[in-house]
PDB file of C-alpha atoms in Angstrom:
ATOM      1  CA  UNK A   1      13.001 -19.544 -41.814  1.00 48.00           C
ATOM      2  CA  UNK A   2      11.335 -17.318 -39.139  1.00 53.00           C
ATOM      3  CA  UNK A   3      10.254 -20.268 -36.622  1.00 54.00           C
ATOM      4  CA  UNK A   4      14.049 -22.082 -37.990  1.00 52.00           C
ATOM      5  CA  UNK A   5      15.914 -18.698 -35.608  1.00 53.00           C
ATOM      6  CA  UNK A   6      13.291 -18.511 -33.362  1.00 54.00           C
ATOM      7  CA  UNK A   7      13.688 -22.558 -32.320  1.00 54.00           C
ATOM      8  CA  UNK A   8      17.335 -22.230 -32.495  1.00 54.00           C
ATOM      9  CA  UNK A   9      17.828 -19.149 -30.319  1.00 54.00           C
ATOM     10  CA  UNK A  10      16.105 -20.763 -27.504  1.00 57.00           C
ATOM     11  CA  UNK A  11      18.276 -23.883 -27.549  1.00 55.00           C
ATOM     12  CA  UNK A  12      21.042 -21.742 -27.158  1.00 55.00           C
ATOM     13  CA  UNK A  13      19.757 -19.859 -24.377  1.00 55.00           C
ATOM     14  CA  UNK A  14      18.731 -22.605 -22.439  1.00 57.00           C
ATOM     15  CA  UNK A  15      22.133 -24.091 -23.333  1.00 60.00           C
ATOM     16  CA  UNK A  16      24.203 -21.094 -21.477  1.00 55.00           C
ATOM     17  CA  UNK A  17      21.575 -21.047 -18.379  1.00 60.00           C
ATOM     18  CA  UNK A  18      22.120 -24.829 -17.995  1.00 73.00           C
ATOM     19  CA  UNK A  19      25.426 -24.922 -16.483  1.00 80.00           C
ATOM     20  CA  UNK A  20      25.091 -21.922 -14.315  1.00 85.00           C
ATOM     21  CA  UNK A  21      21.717 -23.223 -12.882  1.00 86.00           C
ATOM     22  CA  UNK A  22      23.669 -26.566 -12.547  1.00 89.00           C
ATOM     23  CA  UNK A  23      26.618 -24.707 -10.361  1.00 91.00           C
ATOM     24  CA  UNK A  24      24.166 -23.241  -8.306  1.00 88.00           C
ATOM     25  CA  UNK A  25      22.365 -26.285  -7.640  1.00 90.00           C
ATOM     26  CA  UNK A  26      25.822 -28.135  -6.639  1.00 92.00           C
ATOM     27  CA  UNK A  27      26.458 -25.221  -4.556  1.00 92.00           C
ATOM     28  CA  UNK A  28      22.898 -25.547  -2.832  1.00 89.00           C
ATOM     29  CA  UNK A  29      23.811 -29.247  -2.479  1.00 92.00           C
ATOM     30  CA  UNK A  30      26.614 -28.502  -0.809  1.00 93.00           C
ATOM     31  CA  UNK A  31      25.227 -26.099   1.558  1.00 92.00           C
ATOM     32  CA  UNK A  32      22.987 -29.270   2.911  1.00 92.00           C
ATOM     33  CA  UNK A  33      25.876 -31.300   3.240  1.00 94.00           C
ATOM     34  CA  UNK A  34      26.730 -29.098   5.549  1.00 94.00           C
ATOM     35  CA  UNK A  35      24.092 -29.089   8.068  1.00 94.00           C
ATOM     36  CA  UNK A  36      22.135 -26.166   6.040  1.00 93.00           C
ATOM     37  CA  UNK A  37      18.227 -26.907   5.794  1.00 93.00           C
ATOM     38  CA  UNK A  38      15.736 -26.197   3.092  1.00 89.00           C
ATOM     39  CA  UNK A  39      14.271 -23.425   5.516  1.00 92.00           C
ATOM     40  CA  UNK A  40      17.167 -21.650   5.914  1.00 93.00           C
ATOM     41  CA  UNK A  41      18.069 -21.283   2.432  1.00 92.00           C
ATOM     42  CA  UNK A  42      14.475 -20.395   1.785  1.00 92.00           C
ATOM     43  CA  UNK A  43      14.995 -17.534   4.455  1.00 93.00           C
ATOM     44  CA  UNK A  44      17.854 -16.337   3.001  1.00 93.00           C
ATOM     45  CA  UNK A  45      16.384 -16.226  -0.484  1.00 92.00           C
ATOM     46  CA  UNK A  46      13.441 -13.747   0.984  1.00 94.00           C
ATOM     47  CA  UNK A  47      15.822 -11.998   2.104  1.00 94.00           C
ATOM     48  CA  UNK A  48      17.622 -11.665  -0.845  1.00 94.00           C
ATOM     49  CA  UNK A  49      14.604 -10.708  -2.167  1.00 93.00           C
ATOM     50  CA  UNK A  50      14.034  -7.653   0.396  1.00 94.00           C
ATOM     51  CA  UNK A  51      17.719  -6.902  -0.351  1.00 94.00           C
ATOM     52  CA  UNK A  52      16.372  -6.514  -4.442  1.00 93.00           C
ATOM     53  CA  UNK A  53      13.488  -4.501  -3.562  1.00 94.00           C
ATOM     54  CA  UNK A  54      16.242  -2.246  -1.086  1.00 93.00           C
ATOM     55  CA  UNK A  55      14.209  -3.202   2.204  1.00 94.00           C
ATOM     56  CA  UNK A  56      16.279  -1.510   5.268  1.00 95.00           C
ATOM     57  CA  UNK A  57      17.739  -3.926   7.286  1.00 92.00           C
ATOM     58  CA  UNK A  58      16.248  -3.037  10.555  1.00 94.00           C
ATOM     59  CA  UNK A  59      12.498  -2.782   8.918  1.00 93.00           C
ATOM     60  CA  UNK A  60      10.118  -5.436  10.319  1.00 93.00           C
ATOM     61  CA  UNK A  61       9.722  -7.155   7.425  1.00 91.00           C
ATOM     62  CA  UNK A  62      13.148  -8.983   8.022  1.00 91.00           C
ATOM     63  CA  UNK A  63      12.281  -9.737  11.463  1.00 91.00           C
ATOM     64  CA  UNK A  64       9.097 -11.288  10.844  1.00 90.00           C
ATOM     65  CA  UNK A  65       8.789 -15.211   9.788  1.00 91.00           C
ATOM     66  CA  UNK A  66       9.540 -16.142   6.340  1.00 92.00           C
ATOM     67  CA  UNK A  67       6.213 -16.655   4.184  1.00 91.00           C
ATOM     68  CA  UNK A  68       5.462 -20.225   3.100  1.00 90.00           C
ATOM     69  CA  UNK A  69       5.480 -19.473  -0.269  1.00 92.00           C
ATOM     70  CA  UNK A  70       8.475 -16.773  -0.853  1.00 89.00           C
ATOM     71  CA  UNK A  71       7.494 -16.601  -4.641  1.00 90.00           C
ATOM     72  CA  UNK A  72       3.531 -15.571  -3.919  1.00 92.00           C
ATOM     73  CA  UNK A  73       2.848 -12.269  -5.964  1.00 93.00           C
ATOM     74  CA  UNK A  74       1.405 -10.550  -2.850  1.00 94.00           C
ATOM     75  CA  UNK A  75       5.067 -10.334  -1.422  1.00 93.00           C
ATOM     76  CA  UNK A  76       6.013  -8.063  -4.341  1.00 93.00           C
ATOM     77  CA  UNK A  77       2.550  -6.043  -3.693  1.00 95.00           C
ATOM     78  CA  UNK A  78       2.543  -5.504   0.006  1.00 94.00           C
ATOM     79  CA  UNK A  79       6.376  -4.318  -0.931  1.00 94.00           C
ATOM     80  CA  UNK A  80       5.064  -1.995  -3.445  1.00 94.00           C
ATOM     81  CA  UNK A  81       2.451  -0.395  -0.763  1.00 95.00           C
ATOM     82  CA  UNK A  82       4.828   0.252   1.344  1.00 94.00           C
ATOM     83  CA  UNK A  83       6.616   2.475  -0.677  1.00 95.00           C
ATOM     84  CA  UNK A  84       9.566  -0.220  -1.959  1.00 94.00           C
ATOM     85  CA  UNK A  85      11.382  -0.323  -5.538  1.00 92.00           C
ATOM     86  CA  UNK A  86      12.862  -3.063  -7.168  1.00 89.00           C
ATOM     87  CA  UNK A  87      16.790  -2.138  -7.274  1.00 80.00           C
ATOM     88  CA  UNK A  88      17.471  -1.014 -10.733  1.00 78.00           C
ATOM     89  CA  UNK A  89      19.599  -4.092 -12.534  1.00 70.00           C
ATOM     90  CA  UNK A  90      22.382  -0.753 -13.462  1.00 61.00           C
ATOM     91  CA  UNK A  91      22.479   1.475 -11.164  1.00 55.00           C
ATOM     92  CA  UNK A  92      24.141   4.348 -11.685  1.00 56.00           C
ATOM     93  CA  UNK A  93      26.156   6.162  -8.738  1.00 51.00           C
TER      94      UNK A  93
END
């Protein structure tokens, strides 16, 4: 009975994250329909990601050129030696 709600609850979840990964992936479809390349969404994902991790906006980080890989772990490490914090998911003002 266990592995019978275990087995279940994942269908489900993958079953709500389908259509919002599918609206996001029209979206990004539609953003290269209109002249937007694979690069520059890839820039403005790292960015997004210095905007999580509450990077200033004039630090050099966001002036220098987007990493290859924007998902390689020593991104989030050379962030963290520098003194940066992920941006609480609640955050309280």
């Amino acid at each position: 009975m266990k592995n019978k709600f275990t087995n279940e609850f994942l269908a489900n979840t993958d079953d709500a994250r389908t259509g919002k990964l599918s609206d996001i992936q029209q979206q990004l479809d539609e953003l290269q329909k209109n002249g937007m390349t694979a690069m520059d969404i890839r820039t403005v994902l790292f960015n997004k990601m210095l905007d999580v991790y509450q990077v200033p906006s004039d630090h050099f980080l966001r002036d220098s050129e987007t990493p290859e890989r924007i998902d390689d772990p020593t991104i989030v490490v050379k962030l963290k030696q520098l003194g940066f914090t992920k941006k609480r998911r609640y955050q309280l003002h």
